[in-house]
Amino acid sequence: MKKKLATGVSGWLSACMLLVLTLTGCSDDSAGKREAWARTFCDLRQPQAEKIAAAHRSIAEVSEREDATPEEVKEVDVQAYQDLSEAYAALSDALGEAGDPPVEDGAQLREDAQGELQALSDAYEGLQSVAEELDTSDRAKFAEGLRELAGKVEELTRSGDAALSELQSGRLGEALAAQPSCQTPTPGPPDTGDTGDTGDTEGTGDSEGSADTEGSGNGGDGGDDAARDESEEDPESGESAGNGQG
């Protein structure tokens, strides 16, 4: 009887050990799959994150230039919006190329994130079209147009914050955070402080996706400066105090 009991206990312990080893193996396998997926996506993400950051830098830099004309500001902004649109579309494609993340409801997470990133791309394409139509000959209208664009960019910033938020949570988020190519700051506009007299307002507020950050909240300052410049004309020369910057 004792021999049978010992045999039974031994068999039960062996079964438990096998179960533990099996579960451990599954855990390691799942972690490996998450790590592989994160590496694939982050490597695809990095060039787009850099493109987004460069677009925001170009907007900020032209807004800080005291000698920038409205035409120059417009040209830079139009190109920046185009770059942002292309980058967010590429991020959406990157998710598709990486495939479904190896987590519960991974297919739905990917599909939702792709849709949000594509929506950001479409929105920036729309801003590009609006910027192309801005009238640089009327400083007041130009400044007002920039302020309106700045408000829309801030809205896109909030959308960009949410675009990859689900993917960046839980164990998948840990796997993404561990990847060197995903450890760069989430692309967003730099805090440039006062935008000066160029009249450019959207250099301080945006998006994505990413996988992202809100603007500094001073996006309207440049447009206000431009409007003030127009009213501060020299009574003798009639020239604008702002040296023609929009």
Short mmCIF file of N, CA and C in Angstrom, two decimals, residues 81 123-124 127 130 143-159 200-207 214-215 217-221 223:
data_model
loop_
_atom_site.label_atom_id
_atom_site.label_comp_id
_atom_site.label_asym_id
_atom_site.label_seq_id
_atom_site.Cartn_x
_atom_site.Cartn_y
_atom_site.Cartn_z
N TYR A 81 3.65 69.97 -43.58
CA TYR A 81 2.39 69.22 -43.50
C TYR A 81 2.42 68.03 -44.45
N ALA A 123 -5.61 63.96 -42.24
CA ALA A 123 -5.84 65.27 -41.64
C ALA A 123 -4.70 66.24 -41.99
N TYR A 124 -3.48 65.75 -41.96
CA TYR A 124 -2.35 66.62 -42.32
C TYR A 124 -2.36 66.96 -43.81
N LEU A 127 -4.59 69.83 -43.96
CA LEU A 127 -3.94 71.06 -43.51
C LEU A 127 -2.99 71.60 -44.58
N VAL A 130 -5.06 73.53 -46.97
CA VAL A 130 -5.47 74.81 -46.40
C VAL A 130 -4.31 75.80 -46.41
N ALA A 143 -2.09 85.83 -40.72
CA ALA A 143 -1.88 85.50 -39.31
C ALA A 143 -3.07 84.73 -38.73
N GLU A 144 -4.27 85.15 -39.11
CA GLU A 144 -5.46 84.46 -38.62
C GLU A 144 -5.51 83.04 -39.16
N GLY A 145 -5.14 82.87 -40.42
CA GLY A 145 -5.11 81.53 -41.00
C GLY A 145 -4.14 80.63 -40.28
N LEU A 146 -2.99 81.17 -39.89
CA LEU A 146 -2.00 80.39 -39.15
C LEU A 146 -2.52 80.00 -37.77
N ARG A 147 -3.25 80.91 -37.14
CA ARG A 147 -3.82 80.60 -35.83
C ARG A 147 -4.83 79.46 -35.94
N GLU A 148 -5.64 79.49 -36.97
CA GLU A 148 -6.62 78.43 -37.16
C GLU A 148 -5.93 77.08 -37.40
N LEU A 149 -4.86 77.11 -38.19
CA LEU A 149 -4.12 75.88 -38.43
C LEU A 149 -3.50 75.37 -37.14
N ALA A 150 -3.02 76.29 -36.31
CA ALA A 150 -2.40 75.89 -35.05
C ALA A 150 -3.40 75.16 -34.16
N GLY A 151 -4.64 75.65 -34.14
CA GLY A 151 -5.66 74.99 -33.34
C GLY A 151 -5.94 73.57 -33.82
N LYS A 152 -5.95 73.40 -35.14
CA LYS A 152 -6.20 72.07 -35.70
C LYS A 152 -5.02 71.14 -35.42
N VAL A 153 -3.82 71.70 -35.47
CA VAL A 153 -2.65 70.89 -35.18
C VAL A 153 -2.68 70.39 -33.73
N GLU A 154 -3.11 71.23 -32.82
CA GLU A 154 -3.20 70.81 -31.42
C GLU A 154 -4.21 69.68 -31.26
N GLU A 155 -5.29 69.72 -32.02
CA GLU A 155 -6.25 68.63 -31.97
C GLU A 155 -5.62 67.33 -32.48
N LEU A 156 -4.82 67.45 -33.54
CA LEU A 156 -4.14 66.27 -34.08
C LEU A 156 -3.12 65.73 -33.09
N THR A 157 -2.54 66.62 -32.29
CA THR A 157 -1.60 66.18 -31.26
C THR A 157 -2.28 65.21 -30.31
N ARG A 158 -3.48 65.57 -29.89
CA ARG A 158 -4.20 64.69 -28.96
C ARG A 158 -4.57 63.37 -29.63
N SER A 159 -4.90 63.42 -30.90
CA SER A 159 -5.20 62.19 -31.63
C SER A 159 -3.94 61.33 -31.77
N ASP A 200 4.11 82.88 -37.73
CA ASP A 200 3.85 81.44 -37.82
C ASP A 200 3.41 80.94 -36.46
N THR A 201 2.32 80.22 -36.43
CA THR A 201 1.78 79.82 -35.15
C THR A 201 1.82 78.34 -34.91
N GLU A 202 1.91 77.53 -35.97
CA GLU A 202 1.76 76.12 -35.73
C GLU A 202 3.07 75.41 -35.42
N GLY A 203 4.15 76.14 -35.24
CA GLY A 203 5.41 75.50 -34.95
C GLY A 203 5.47 74.91 -33.56
N THR A 204 4.51 75.20 -32.71
CA THR A 204 4.59 74.73 -31.34
C THR A 204 3.51 73.76 -30.97
N GLY A 205 2.79 73.25 -31.90
CA GLY A 205 1.77 72.30 -31.48
C GLY A 205 1.52 71.23 -32.49
N ASP A 206 1.57 69.93 -32.14
CA ASP A 206 1.12 68.79 -32.94
C ASP A 206 1.12 67.49 -32.19
N SER A 207 1.25 66.39 -33.54
CA SER A 207 1.13 65.00 -33.31
C SER A 207 2.11 64.11 -33.09
N GLU A 214 1.68 66.70 -26.63
CA GLU A 214 0.91 67.90 -26.94
C GLU A 214 1.85 69.07 -27.14
N GLY A 215 1.32 70.08 -27.86
CA GLY A 215 2.12 71.27 -28.09
C GLY A 215 2.29 72.06 -26.82
N GLY A 217 1.33 75.02 -26.16
CA GLY A 217 0.23 75.88 -25.80
C GLY A 217 0.41 77.32 -26.20
N ASN A 218 1.53 77.69 -26.82
CA ASN A 218 1.73 79.07 -27.21
C ASN A 218 1.65 79.23 -28.71
N GLY A 219 0.94 78.32 -29.37
CA GLY A 219 0.91 78.32 -30.82
C GLY A 219 0.34 79.57 -31.43
N GLY A 220 -0.48 80.35 -30.72
CA GLY A 220 -1.10 81.51 -31.33
C GLY A 220 -0.27 82.77 -31.24
N ASP A 221 0.86 82.74 -30.51
CA ASP A 221 1.61 83.96 -30.28
C ASP A 221 2.10 84.58 -31.56
N GLY A 223 0.99 84.47 -34.63
CA GLY A 223 -0.06 85.11 -35.40
C GLY A 223 -0.47 86.43 -34.80
#
